[in-house]
PDB file of N, CA and C in Angstrom:
ATOM      1  N   UNK A  26     -11.424   8.580  17.599  1.00  0.00           N
ATOM      2  CA  UNK A  26     -11.692   7.685  16.490  1.00  0.00           C
ATOM      3  C   UNK A  26     -11.059   8.243  15.213  1.00  0.00           C
ATOM      4  N   UNK A  27     -10.413   7.385  14.487  1.00  0.00           N
ATOM      5  CA  UNK A  27      -9.763   7.795  13.252  1.00  0.00           C
ATOM      6  C   UNK A  27     -10.795   7.955  12.134  1.00  0.00           C
ATOM      7  N   UNK A  28     -10.549   8.907  11.229  1.00  0.00           N
ATOM      8  CA  UNK A  28     -11.515   9.100  10.145  1.00  0.00           C
ATOM      9  C   UNK A  28     -11.555   7.896   9.202  1.00  0.00           C
ATOM     10  N   UNK A  29     -12.649   7.812   8.464  1.00  0.00           N
ATOM     11  CA  UNK A  29     -12.850   6.704   7.534  1.00  0.00           C
ATOM     12  C   UNK A  29     -11.711   6.608   6.525  1.00  0.00           C
ATOM     13  N   UNK A  30     -11.185   7.739   6.079  1.00  0.00           N
ATOM     14  CA  UNK A  30     -10.104   7.725   5.092  1.00  0.00           C
ATOM     15  C   UNK A  30      -8.860   7.011   5.615  1.00  0.00           C
ATOM     16  N   UNK A  31      -8.563   7.184   6.870  1.00  0.00           N
ATOM     17  CA  UNK A  31      -7.389   6.531   7.461  1.00  0.00           C
ATOM     18  C   UNK A  31      -7.658   5.038   7.645  1.00  0.00           C
ATOM     19  N   UNK A  32      -8.826   4.701   8.143  1.00  0.00           N
ATOM     20  CA  UNK A  32      -9.155   3.278   8.332  1.00  0.00           C
ATOM     21  C   UNK A  32      -9.208   2.538   7.004  1.00  0.00           C
ATOM     22  N   UNK A  33      -9.799   3.164   5.984  1.00  0.00           N
ATOM     23  CA  UNK A  33      -9.868   2.543   4.663  1.00  0.00           C
ATOM     24  C   UNK A  33      -8.486   2.417   4.049  1.00  0.00           C
ATOM     25  N   UNK A  34      -7.660   3.445   4.202  1.00  0.00           N
ATOM     26  CA  UNK A  34      -6.292   3.389   3.688  1.00  0.00           C
ATOM     27  C   UNK A  34      -5.502   2.255   4.320  1.00  0.00           C
ATOM     28  N   UNK A  35      -5.597   2.133   5.620  1.00  0.00           N
ATOM     29  CA  UNK A  35      -4.884   1.052   6.315  1.00  0.00           C
ATOM     30  C   UNK A  35      -5.392  -0.307   5.865  1.00  0.00           C
ATOM     31  N   UNK A  36      -6.697  -0.440   5.704  1.00  0.00           N
ATOM     32  CA  UNK A  36      -7.264  -1.719   5.261  1.00  0.00           C
ATOM     33  C   UNK A  36      -6.801  -2.080   3.858  1.00  0.00           C
ATOM     34  N   UNK A  37      -6.742  -1.101   2.967  1.00  0.00           N
ATOM     35  CA  UNK A  37      -6.291  -1.371   1.598  1.00  0.00           C
ATOM     36  C   UNK A  37      -4.826  -1.782   1.584  1.00  0.00           C
ATOM     37  N   UNK A  38      -4.002  -1.093   2.344  1.00  0.00           N
ATOM     38  CA  UNK A  38      -2.566  -1.425   2.366  1.00  0.00           C
ATOM     39  C   UNK A  38      -2.350  -2.828   2.935  1.00  0.00           C
ATOM     40  N   UNK A  39      -3.057  -3.172   3.998  1.00  0.00           N
ATOM     41  CA  UNK A  39      -2.920  -4.509   4.588  1.00  0.00           C
ATOM     42  C   UNK A  39      -3.435  -5.578   3.616  1.00  0.00           C
ATOM     43  N   UNK A  40      -4.585  -5.338   2.999  1.00  0.00           N
ATOM     44  CA  UNK A  40      -5.141  -6.308   2.059  1.00  0.00           C
ATOM     45  C   UNK A  40      -4.215  -6.504   0.858  1.00  0.00           C
ATOM     46  N   UNK A  41      -3.636  -5.420   0.365  1.00  0.00           N
ATOM     47  CA  UNK A  41      -2.720  -5.527  -0.768  1.00  0.00           C
ATOM     48  C   UNK A  41      -1.480  -6.337  -0.401  1.00  0.00           C
ATOM     49  N   UNK A  42      -0.975  -6.133   0.802  1.00  0.00           N
ATOM     50  CA  UNK A  42       0.197  -6.896   1.243  1.00  0.00           C
ATOM     51  C   UNK A  42      -0.137  -8.380   1.358  1.00  0.00           C
ATOM     52  N   UNK A  43      -1.304  -8.691   1.893  1.00  0.00           N
ATOM     53  CA  UNK A  43      -1.722 -10.090   2.026  1.00  0.00           C
ATOM     54  C   UNK A  43      -1.896 -10.731   0.652  1.00  0.00           C
ATOM     55  N   UNK A  44      -2.503 -10.007  -0.282  1.00  0.00           N
ATOM     56  CA  UNK A  44      -2.689 -10.543  -1.638  1.00  0.00           C
ATOM     57  C   UNK A  44      -1.347 -10.794  -2.299  1.00  0.00           C
ATOM     58  N   UNK A  45      -0.424  -9.835  -2.201  1.00  0.00           N
ATOM     59  CA  UNK A  45       0.878 -10.014  -2.842  1.00  0.00           C
ATOM     60  C   UNK A  45       1.670 -11.149  -2.185  1.00  0.00           C
ATOM     61  N   UNK A  46       1.559 -11.273  -0.871  1.00  0.00           N
ATOM     62  CA  UNK A  46       2.202 -12.406  -0.199  1.00  0.00           C
ATOM     63  C   UNK A  46       1.574 -13.731  -0.637  1.00  0.00           C
ATOM     64  N   UNK A  47       0.271 -13.734  -0.849  1.00  0.00           N
ATOM     65  CA  UNK A  47      -0.413 -14.947  -1.276  1.00  0.00           C
ATOM     66  C   UNK A  47      -0.085 -15.355  -2.698  1.00  0.00           C
ATOM     67  N   UNK A  48       0.256 -14.389  -3.544  1.00  0.00           N
ATOM     68  CA  UNK A  48       0.609 -14.708  -4.925  1.00  0.00           C
ATOM     69  C   UNK A  48       2.023 -15.266  -5.061  1.00  0.00           C
ATOM     70  N   UNK A  49       2.891 -14.942  -4.125  1.00  0.00           N
ATOM     71  CA  UNK A  49       4.291 -15.358  -4.223  1.00  0.00           C
ATOM     72  C   UNK A  49       4.483 -16.872  -4.294  1.00  0.00           C
ATOM     73  N   UNK A  50       3.828 -17.664  -3.453  1.00  0.00           N
ATOM     74  CA  UNK A  50       4.046 -19.113  -3.527  1.00  0.00           C
ATOM     75  C   UNK A  50       3.505 -19.748  -4.811  1.00  0.00           C
ATOM     76  N   UNK A  51       2.658 -19.040  -5.541  1.00  0.00           N
ATOM     77  CA  UNK A  51       2.120 -19.592  -6.774  1.00  0.00           C
ATOM     78  C   UNK A  51       3.167 -19.672  -7.882  1.00  0.00           C
ATOM     79  N   UNK A  52       4.235 -18.918  -7.741  1.00  0.00           N
ATOM     80  CA  UNK A  52       5.322 -18.996  -8.717  1.00  0.00           C
ATOM     81  C   UNK A  52       6.231 -20.156  -8.337  1.00  0.00           C
ATOM     82  N   UNK A  53       6.946 -20.681  -9.303  1.00  0.00           N
ATOM     83  CA  UNK A  53       7.768 -21.879  -9.074  1.00  0.00           C
ATOM     84  C   UNK A  53       9.097 -21.601  -8.385  1.00  0.00           C
ATOM     85  N   UNK A  54       9.539 -20.380  -8.369  1.00  0.00           N
ATOM     86  CA  UNK A  54      10.837 -20.029  -7.795  1.00  0.00           C
ATOM     87  C   UNK A  54      10.701 -19.819  -6.287  1.00  0.00           C
ATOM     88  N   UNK A  55      11.442 -20.599  -5.463  1.00  0.00           N
ATOM     89  CA  UNK A  55      11.327 -20.434  -4.003  1.00  0.00           C
ATOM     90  C   UNK A  55      11.917 -19.114  -3.493  1.00  0.00           C
ATOM     91  N   UNK A  56      12.813 -18.503  -4.252  1.00  0.00           N
ATOM     92  CA  UNK A  56      13.412 -17.243  -3.833  1.00  0.00           C
ATOM     93  C   UNK A  56      12.505 -16.046  -4.019  1.00  0.00           C
ATOM     94  N   UNK A  57      11.366 -16.250  -4.653  1.00  0.00           N
ATOM     95  CA  UNK A  57      10.433 -15.169  -4.944  1.00  0.00           C
ATOM     96  C   UNK A  57       9.731 -14.670  -3.689  1.00  0.00           C
ATOM     97  N   UNK A  58       9.682 -15.438  -2.648  1.00  0.00           N
ATOM     98  CA  UNK A  58       8.914 -15.085  -1.443  1.00  0.00           C
ATOM     99  C   UNK A  58       9.572 -13.947  -0.651  1.00  0.00           C
ATOM    100  N   UNK A  59      10.872 -13.796  -0.757  1.00  0.00           N
ATOM    101  CA  UNK A  59      11.556 -12.770   0.030  1.00  0.00           C
ATOM    102  C   UNK A  59      11.093 -11.351  -0.297  1.00  0.00           C
ATOM    103  N   UNK A  60      10.924 -11.048  -1.573  1.00  0.00           N
ATOM    104  CA  UNK A  60      10.546  -9.698  -1.977  1.00  0.00           C
ATOM    105  C   UNK A  60       9.155  -9.306  -1.457  1.00  0.00           C
ATOM    106  N   UNK A  61       8.140 -10.157  -1.567  1.00  0.00           N
ATOM    107  CA  UNK A  61       6.843  -9.792  -0.977  1.00  0.00           C
ATOM    108  C   UNK A  61       6.909  -9.598   0.539  1.00  0.00           C
ATOM    109  N   UNK A  62       7.795 -10.304   1.205  1.00  0.00           N
ATOM    110  CA  UNK A  62       7.948 -10.106   2.652  1.00  0.00           C
ATOM    111  C   UNK A  62       8.507  -8.707   2.930  1.00  0.00           C
ATOM    112  N   UNK A  63       9.471  -8.278   2.124  1.00  0.00           N
ATOM    113  CA  UNK A  63      10.021  -6.923   2.280  1.00  0.00           C
ATOM    114  C   UNK A  63       8.927  -5.882   2.045  1.00  0.00           C
ATOM    115  N   UNK A  64       8.103  -6.109   1.020  1.00  0.00           N
ATOM    116  CA  UNK A  64       7.005  -5.174   0.758  1.00  0.00           C
ATOM    117  C   UNK A  64       5.968  -5.204   1.878  1.00  0.00           C
ATOM    118  N   UNK A  65       5.758  -6.354   2.491  1.00  0.00           N
ATOM    119  CA  UNK A  65       4.835  -6.443   3.624  1.00  0.00           C
ATOM    120  C   UNK A  65       5.373  -5.645   4.819  1.00  0.00           C
ATOM    121  N   UNK A  66       6.672  -5.647   5.015  1.00  0.00           N
ATOM    122  CA  UNK A  66       7.270  -4.843   6.091  1.00  0.00           C
ATOM    123  C   UNK A  66       7.074  -3.357   5.805  1.00  0.00           C
ATOM    124  N   UNK A  67       7.256  -2.951   4.551  1.00  0.00           N
ATOM    125  CA  UNK A  67       7.021  -1.551   4.181  1.00  0.00           C
ATOM    126  C   UNK A  67       5.554  -1.192   4.380  1.00  0.00           C
ATOM    127  N   UNK A  68       4.663  -2.116   4.053  1.00  0.00           N
ATOM    128  CA  UNK A  68       3.234  -1.887   4.274  1.00  0.00           C
ATOM    129  C   UNK A  68       2.935  -1.734   5.764  1.00  0.00           C
ATOM    130  N   UNK A  69       3.586  -2.538   6.597  1.00  0.00           N
ATOM    131  CA  UNK A  69       3.393  -2.416   8.049  1.00  0.00           C
ATOM    132  C   UNK A  69       3.888  -1.062   8.549  1.00  0.00           C
ATOM    133  N   UNK A  70       4.975  -0.585   7.987  1.00  0.00           N
ATOM    134  CA  UNK A  70       5.485   0.745   8.350  1.00  0.00           C
ATOM    135  C   UNK A  70       4.471   1.815   7.947  1.00  0.00           C
ATOM    136  N   UNK A  71       3.877   1.657   6.760  1.00  0.00           N
ATOM    137  CA  UNK A  71       2.884   2.628   6.296  1.00  0.00           C
ATOM    138  C   UNK A  71       1.676   2.665   7.227  1.00  0.00           C
ATOM    139  N   UNK A  72       1.181   1.499   7.620  1.00  0.00           N
ATOM    140  CA  UNK A  72       0.018   1.445   8.506  1.00  0.00           C
ATOM    141  C   UNK A  72       0.366   2.020   9.878  1.00  0.00           C
ATOM    142  N   UNK A  73       1.546   1.689  10.382  1.00  0.00           N
ATOM    143  CA  UNK A  73       1.968   2.245  11.672  1.00  0.00           C
ATOM    144  C   UNK A  73       2.085   3.767  11.597  1.00  0.00           C
ATOM    145  N   UNK A  74       2.569   4.270  10.478  1.00  0.00           N
ATOM    146  CA  UNK A  74       2.681   5.723  10.316  1.00  0.00           C
ATOM    147  C   UNK A  74       1.299   6.374  10.253  1.00  0.00           C
ATOM    148  N   UNK A  75       0.349   5.697   9.607  1.00  0.00           N
ATOM    149  CA  UNK A  75      -1.016   6.241   9.562  1.00  0.00           C
ATOM    150  C   UNK A  75      -1.615   6.290  10.960  1.00  0.00           C
ATOM    151  N   UNK A  76      -1.396   5.236  11.723  1.00  0.00           N
ATOM    152  CA  UNK A  76      -1.993   5.149  13.057  1.00  0.00           C
ATOM    153  C   UNK A  76      -1.348   6.122  14.030  1.00  0.00           C
ATOM    154  N   UNK A  77      -0.051   6.375  13.868  1.00  0.00           N
ATOM    155  CA  UNK A  77       0.656   7.266  14.799  1.00  0.00           C
ATOM    156  C   UNK A  77       0.749   8.700  14.287  1.00  0.00           C
ATOM    157  N   UNK A  78       0.037   8.983  13.192  1.00  0.00           N
ATOM    158  CA  UNK A  78      -0.077  10.341  12.648  1.00  0.00           C
ATOM    159  C   UNK A  78       1.222  10.905  12.105  1.00  0.00           C
ATOM    160  N   UNK A  79       2.022  10.078  11.461  1.00  0.00           N
ATOM    161  CA  UNK A  79       3.245  10.534  10.809  1.00  0.00           C
ATOM    162  C   UNK A  79       2.962  10.546   9.304  1.00  0.00           C
ATOM    163  N   UNK A  80       2.449  11.659   8.834  1.00  0.00           N
ATOM    164  CA  UNK A  80       1.940  11.750   7.470  1.00  0.00           C
ATOM    165  C   UNK A  80       3.011  11.524   6.411  1.00  0.00           C
ATOM    166  N   UNK A  81       4.169  12.142   6.560  1.00  0.00           N
ATOM    167  CA  UNK A  81       5.211  12.032   5.542  1.00  0.00           C
ATOM    168  C   UNK A  81       5.662  10.579   5.392  1.00  0.00           C
ATOM    169  N   UNK A  82       5.851   9.894   6.485  1.00  0.00           N
ATOM    170  CA  UNK A  82       6.273   8.490   6.423  1.00  0.00           C
ATOM    171  C   UNK A  82       5.213   7.627   5.757  1.00  0.00           C
ATOM    172  N   UNK A  83       3.945   7.890   6.060  1.00  0.00           N
ATOM    173  CA  UNK A  83       2.863   7.123   5.445  1.00  0.00           C
ATOM    174  C   UNK A  83       2.830   7.357   3.938  1.00  0.00           C
ATOM    175  N   UNK A  84       2.931   8.612   3.517  1.00  0.00           N
ATOM    176  CA  UNK A  84       2.901   8.928   2.095  1.00  0.00           C
ATOM    177  C   UNK A  84       4.103   8.358   1.357  1.00  0.00           C
ATOM    178  N   UNK A  85       5.281   8.438   1.962  1.00  0.00           N
ATOM    179  CA  UNK A  85       6.483   7.901   1.320  1.00  0.00           C
ATOM    180  C   UNK A  85       6.391   6.382   1.195  1.00  0.00           C
ATOM    181  N   UNK A  86       5.969   5.715   2.249  1.00  0.00           N
ATOM    182  CA  UNK A  86       5.880   4.251   2.217  1.00  0.00           C
ATOM    183  C   UNK A  86       4.849   3.786   1.192  1.00  0.00           C
ATOM    184  N   UNK A  87       3.674   4.401   1.174  1.00  0.00           N
ATOM    185  CA  UNK A  87       2.638   3.995   0.220  1.00  0.00           C
ATOM    186  C   UNK A  87       3.053   4.376  -1.200  1.00  0.00           C
ATOM    187  N   UNK A  88       3.682   5.514  -1.367  1.00  0.00           N
ATOM    188  CA  UNK A  88       4.191   5.895  -2.689  1.00  0.00           C
ATOM    189  C   UNK A  88       5.237   4.927  -3.191  1.00  0.00           C
ATOM    190  N   UNK A  89       6.100   4.469  -2.296  1.00  0.00           N
ATOM    191  CA  UNK A  89       7.104   3.467  -2.676  1.00  0.00           C
ATOM    192  C   UNK A  89       6.447   2.154  -3.088  1.00  0.00           C
ATOM    193  N   UNK A  90       5.433   1.738  -2.359  1.00  0.00           N
ATOM    194  CA  UNK A  90       4.705   0.518  -2.721  1.00  0.00           C
ATOM    195  C   UNK A  90       4.046   0.663  -4.090  1.00  0.00           C
ATOM    196  N   UNK A  91       3.449   1.824  -4.359  1.00  0.00           N
ATOM    197  CA  UNK A  91       2.826   2.063  -5.665  1.00  0.00           C
ATOM    198  C   UNK A  91       3.875   2.026  -6.777  1.00  0.00           C
ATOM    199  N   UNK A  92       5.022   2.628  -6.531  1.00  0.00           N
ATOM    200  CA  UNK A  92       6.097   2.640  -7.525  1.00  0.00           C
ATOM    201  C   UNK A  92       6.610   1.236  -7.812  1.00  0.00           C
ATOM    202  N   UNK A  93       6.814   0.450  -6.766  1.00  0.00           N
ATOM    203  CA  UNK A  93       7.315  -0.923  -6.944  1.00  0.00           C
ATOM    204  C   UNK A  93       6.321  -1.756  -7.738  1.00  0.00           C
ATOM    205  N   UNK A  94       5.043  -1.636  -7.419  1.00  0.00           N
ATOM    206  CA  UNK A  94       4.044  -2.418  -8.151  1.00  0.00           C
ATOM    207  C   UNK A  94       3.914  -1.944  -9.600  1.00  0.00           C
ATOM    208  N   UNK A  95       4.135  -0.665  -9.850  1.00  0.00           N
ATOM    209  CA  UNK A  95       4.128  -0.174 -11.224  1.00  0.00           C
ATOM    210  C   UNK A  95       5.300  -0.743 -12.009  1.00  0.00           C
ATOM    211  N   UNK A  96       6.466  -0.801 -11.392  1.00  0.00           N
ATOM    212  CA  UNK A  96       7.638  -1.378 -12.057  1.00  0.00           C
ATOM    213  C   UNK A  96       7.419  -2.865 -12.332  1.00  0.00           C
ATOM    214  N   UNK A  97       6.824  -3.573 -11.386  1.00  0.00           N
ATOM    215  CA  UNK A  97       6.520  -4.994 -11.600  1.00  0.00           C
ATOM    216  C   UNK A  97       5.543  -5.147 -12.764  1.00  0.00           C
ATOM    217  N   UNK A  98       4.562  -4.254 -12.846  1.00  0.00           N
ATOM    218  CA  UNK A  98       3.578  -4.313 -13.928  1.00  0.00           C
ATOM    219  C   UNK A  98       4.243  -4.158 -15.288  1.00  0.00           C
ATOM    220  N   UNK A  99       5.271  -3.340 -15.361  1.00  0.00           N
ATOM    221  CA  UNK A  99       5.952  -3.088 -16.627  1.00  0.00           C
ATOM    222  C   UNK A  99       7.079  -4.070 -16.910  1.00  0.00           C
ATOM    223  N   UNK A 100       7.339  -5.006 -15.995  1.00  0.00           N
ATOM    224  CA  UNK A 100       8.438  -5.944 -16.135  1.00  0.00           C
ATOM    225  C   UNK A 100       8.096  -7.144 -17.003  1.00  0.00           C
ATOM    226  N   UNK A 101       9.084  -7.987 -17.176  1.00  0.00           N
ATOM    227  CA  UNK A 101       8.940  -9.201 -17.990  1.00  0.00           C
ATOM    228  C   UNK A 101       8.621 -10.382 -17.081  1.00  0.00           C
ATOM    229  N   UNK A 102       7.417 -10.395 -16.567  1.00  0.00           N
ATOM    230  CA  UNK A 102       6.956 -11.459 -15.678  1.00  0.00           C
ATOM    231  C   UNK A 102       5.719 -12.091 -16.290  1.00  0.00           C
ATOM    232  N   UNK A 103       5.235 -13.186 -15.722  1.00  0.00           N
ATOM    233  CA  UNK A 103       3.986 -13.772 -16.246  1.00  0.00           C
ATOM    234  C   UNK A 103       2.854 -12.747 -16.218  1.00  0.00           C
ATOM    235  N   UNK A 104       1.929 -12.900 -17.135  1.00  0.00           N
ATOM    236  CA  UNK A 104       0.849 -11.914 -17.287  1.00  0.00           C
ATOM    237  C   UNK A 104       0.024 -11.744 -16.022  1.00  0.00           C
ATOM    238  N   UNK A 105      -0.218 -12.830 -15.297  1.00  0.00           N
ATOM    239  CA  UNK A 105      -1.072 -12.747 -14.118  1.00  0.00           C
ATOM    240  C   UNK A 105      -0.385 -11.984 -12.983  1.00  0.00           C
ATOM    241  N   UNK A 106       0.940 -12.044 -12.921  1.00  0.00           N
ATOM    242  CA  UNK A 106       1.673 -11.268 -11.905  1.00  0.00           C
ATOM    243  C   UNK A 106       1.599  -9.785 -12.262  1.00  0.00           C
ATOM    244  N   UNK A 107       1.742  -9.479 -13.551  1.00  0.00           N
ATOM    245  CA  UNK A 107       1.685  -8.082 -13.984  1.00  0.00           C
ATOM    246  C   UNK A 107       0.293  -7.488 -13.790  1.00  0.00           C
ATOM    247  N   UNK A 108      -0.742  -8.261 -14.082  1.00  0.00           N
ATOM    248  CA  UNK A 108      -2.108  -7.766 -13.881  1.00  0.00           C
ATOM    249  C   UNK A 108      -2.369  -7.521 -12.394  1.00  0.00           C
ATOM    250  N   UNK A 109      -1.979  -8.478 -11.558  1.00  0.00           N
ATOM    251  CA  UNK A 109      -2.174  -8.317 -10.112  1.00  0.00           C
ATOM    252  C   UNK A 109      -1.412  -7.102  -9.590  1.00  0.00           C
ATOM    253  N   UNK A 110      -0.190  -6.912 -10.034  1.00  0.00           N
ATOM    254  CA  UNK A 110       0.582  -5.756  -9.580  1.00  0.00           C
ATOM    255  C   UNK A 110       0.006  -4.456 -10.107  1.00  0.00           C
ATOM    256  N   UNK A 111      -0.580  -4.482 -11.292  1.00  0.00           N
ATOM    257  CA  UNK A 111      -1.239  -3.280 -11.805  1.00  0.00           C
ATOM    258  C   UNK A 111      -2.418  -2.881 -10.941  1.00  0.00           C
ATOM    259  N   UNK A 112      -3.203  -3.865 -10.537  1.00  0.00           N
ATOM    260  CA  UNK A 112      -4.339  -3.587  -9.652  1.00  0.00           C
ATOM    261  C   UNK A 112      -3.849  -3.088  -8.291  1.00  0.00           C
ATOM    262  N   UNK A 113      -2.789  -3.701  -7.778  1.00  0.00           N
ATOM    263  CA  UNK A 113      -2.242  -3.268  -6.491  1.00  0.00           C
ATOM    264  C   UNK A 113      -1.632  -1.867  -6.581  1.00  0.00           C
ATOM    265  N   UNK A 114      -1.006  -1.545  -7.707  1.00  0.00           N
ATOM    266  CA  UNK A 114      -0.471  -0.192  -7.897  1.00  0.00           C
ATOM    267  C   UNK A 114      -1.597   0.827  -7.888  1.00  0.00           C
ATOM    268  N   UNK A 115      -2.699   0.502  -8.558  1.00  0.00           N
ATOM    269  CA  UNK A 115      -3.849   1.408  -8.558  1.00  0.00           C
ATOM    270  C   UNK A 115      -4.428   1.564  -7.155  1.00  0.00           C
ATOM    271  N   UNK A 116      -4.475   0.476  -6.407  1.00  0.00           N
ATOM    272  CA  UNK A 116      -4.983   0.541  -5.036  1.00  0.00           C
ATOM    273  C   UNK A 116      -4.097   1.430  -4.171  1.00  0.00           C
ATOM    274  N   UNK A 117      -2.789   1.313  -4.338  1.00  0.00           N
ATOM    275  CA  UNK A 117      -1.885   2.145  -3.547  1.00  0.00           C
ATOM    276  C   UNK A 117      -1.983   3.616  -3.950  1.00  0.00           C
ATOM    277  N   UNK A 118      -2.196   3.892  -5.224  1.00  0.00           N
ATOM    278  CA  UNK A 118      -2.382   5.286  -5.635  1.00  0.00           C
ATOM    279  C   UNK A 118      -3.677   5.854  -5.054  1.00  0.00           C
ATOM    280  N   UNK A 119      -4.698   5.025  -4.955  1.00  0.00           N
ATOM    281  CA  UNK A 119      -5.946   5.455  -4.312  1.00  0.00           C
ATOM    282  C   UNK A 119      -5.688   5.787  -2.842  1.00  0.00           C
ATOM    283  N   UNK A 120      -4.846   5.013  -2.188  1.00  0.00           N
ATOM    284  CA  UNK A 120      -4.504   5.290  -0.792  1.00  0.00           C
ATOM    285  C   UNK A 120      -3.786   6.636  -0.682  1.00  0.00           C
ATOM    286  N   UNK A 121      -2.890   6.916  -1.618  1.00  0.00           N
ATOM    287  CA  UNK A 121      -2.202   8.215  -1.601  1.00  0.00           C
ATOM    288  C   UNK A 121      -3.228   9.343  -1.709  1.00  0.00           C
ATOM    289  N   UNK A 122      -4.202   9.177  -2.605  1.00  0.00           N
ATOM    290  CA  UNK A 122      -5.246  10.196  -2.752  1.00  0.00           C
ATOM    291  C   UNK A 122      -6.056  10.324  -1.463  1.00  0.00           C
ATOM    292  N   UNK A 123      -6.397   9.202  -0.847  1.00  0.00           N
ATOM    293  CA  UNK A 123      -7.142   9.251   0.417  1.00  0.00           C
ATOM    294  C   UNK A 123      -6.357   9.973   1.511  1.00  0.00           C
ATOM    295  N   UNK A 124      -5.042   9.769   1.532  1.00  0.00           N
ATOM    296  CA  UNK A 124      -4.221  10.406   2.570  1.00  0.00           C
ATOM    297  C   UNK A 124      -4.059  11.908   2.350  1.00  0.00           C
ATOM    298  N   UNK A 125      -4.426  12.387   1.180  1.00  0.00           N
ATOM    299  CA  UNK A 125      -4.323  13.810   0.889  1.00  0.00           C
ATOM    300  C   UNK A 125      -5.650  14.554   1.066  1.00  0.00           C
ATOM    301  N   UNK A 126      -6.693  13.858   1.508  1.00  0.00           N
ATOM    302  CA  UNK A 126      -7.995  14.500   1.695  1.00  0.00           C
ATOM    303  C   UNK A 126      -8.017  15.323   2.977  1.00  0.00           C
ATOM    304  N   UNK A 127      -9.049  16.142   3.109  1.00  0.00           N
ATOM    305  CA  UNK A 127      -9.187  17.002   4.284  1.00  0.00           C
ATOM    306  C   UNK A 127      -9.284  16.262   5.602  1.00  0.00           C
ATOM    307  N   UNK A 128     -10.150  15.240   5.709  1.00  0.00           N
ATOM    308  CA  UNK A 128     -10.233  14.521   6.982  1.00  0.00           C
ATOM    309  C   UNK A 128      -8.914  13.837   7.372  1.00  0.00           C
ATOM    310  N   UNK A 129      -8.196  13.310   6.392  1.00  0.00           N
ATOM    311  CA  UNK A 129      -6.903  12.684   6.699  1.00  0.00           C
ATOM    312  C   UNK A 129      -5.902  13.746   7.142  1.00  0.00           C
ATOM    313  N   UNK A 130      -5.923  14.895   6.479  1.00  0.00           N
ATOM    314  CA  UNK A 130      -5.019  15.981   6.867  1.00  0.00           C
ATOM    315  C   UNK A 130      -5.312  16.439   8.297  1.00  0.00           C
ATOM    316  N   UNK A 131      -6.602  16.525   8.638  1.00  0.00           N
ATOM    317  CA  UNK A 131      -6.977  16.901  10.004  1.00  0.00           C
ATOM    318  C   UNK A 131      -6.504  15.844  10.997  1.00  0.00           C
ATOM    319  N   UNK A 132      -6.578  14.582  10.617  1.00  0.00           N
ATOM    320  CA  UNK A 132      -6.096  13.503  11.494  1.00  0.00           C
ATOM    321  C   UNK A 132      -4.606  13.645  11.742  1.00  0.00           C
ATOM    322  N   UNK A 133      -3.841  13.922  10.687  1.00  0.00           N
ATOM    323  CA  UNK A 133      -2.391  14.007  10.836  1.00  0.00           C
ATOM    324  C   UNK A 133      -1.948  15.258  11.570  1.00  0.00           C
ATOM    325  N   UNK A 134      -2.645  16.358  11.379  1.00  0.00           N
ATOM    326  CA  UNK A 134      -2.231  17.603  12.037  1.00  0.00           C
ATOM    327  C   UNK A 134      -2.839  17.783  13.410  1.00  0.00           C
ATOM    328  N   UNK A 135      -3.945  17.091  13.664  1.00  0.00           N
ATOM    329  CA  UNK A 135      -4.624  17.233  14.943  1.00  0.00           C
ATOM    330  C   UNK A 135      -5.567  18.426  14.979  1.00  0.00           C
ATOM    331  N   UNK A 136      -5.677  19.148  13.871  1.00  0.00           N
ATOM    332  CA  UNK A 136      -6.565  20.302  13.782  1.00  0.00           C
ATOM    333  C   UNK A 136      -7.926  19.822  13.273  1.00  0.00           C
ATOM    334  N   UNK A 137      -9.011  20.203  13.932  1.00  0.00           N
ATOM    335  CA  UNK A 137     -10.337  19.769  13.457  1.00  0.00           C
ATOM    336  C   UNK A 137     -10.613  20.254  12.043  1.00  0.00           C
ATOM    337  N   UNK A 138     -11.266  19.434  11.271  1.00  0.00           N
ATOM    338  CA  UNK A 138     -11.597  19.766   9.886  1.00  0.00           C
ATOM    339  C   UNK A 138     -12.905  20.553   9.859  1.00  0.00           C
ATOM    340  N   UNK A 139     -12.802  21.851   9.558  1.00  0.00           N
ATOM    341  CA  UNK A 139     -14.008  22.692   9.509  1.00  0.00           C
ATOM    342  C   UNK A 139     -14.369  23.043   8.096  1.00  0.00           C
TER     343      UNK A 139
END
């Protein structure tokens, strides 16, 4: 059984991807949907890396998602897109912190956490 930190991290990454995909059609530009799909693929890679115990890939993918959402937050977009991306950036940073905890480290290394 995977530790709570890994399950919670995966749930947050999946939920964030679903929220960002759901916000895309609310904008009037039809070309806007492609970018959230790319981020959803990166999120899927992050979750797969968490499940298969590839720590570096999980951290890089989630860090990239946090960076992208931070850049969106600082961009010249409608206020509601920037607020949503700010919340998603914070959620992804929380996932990075969760992946650096002792139980997550034990999950990735296979060494019991004592």
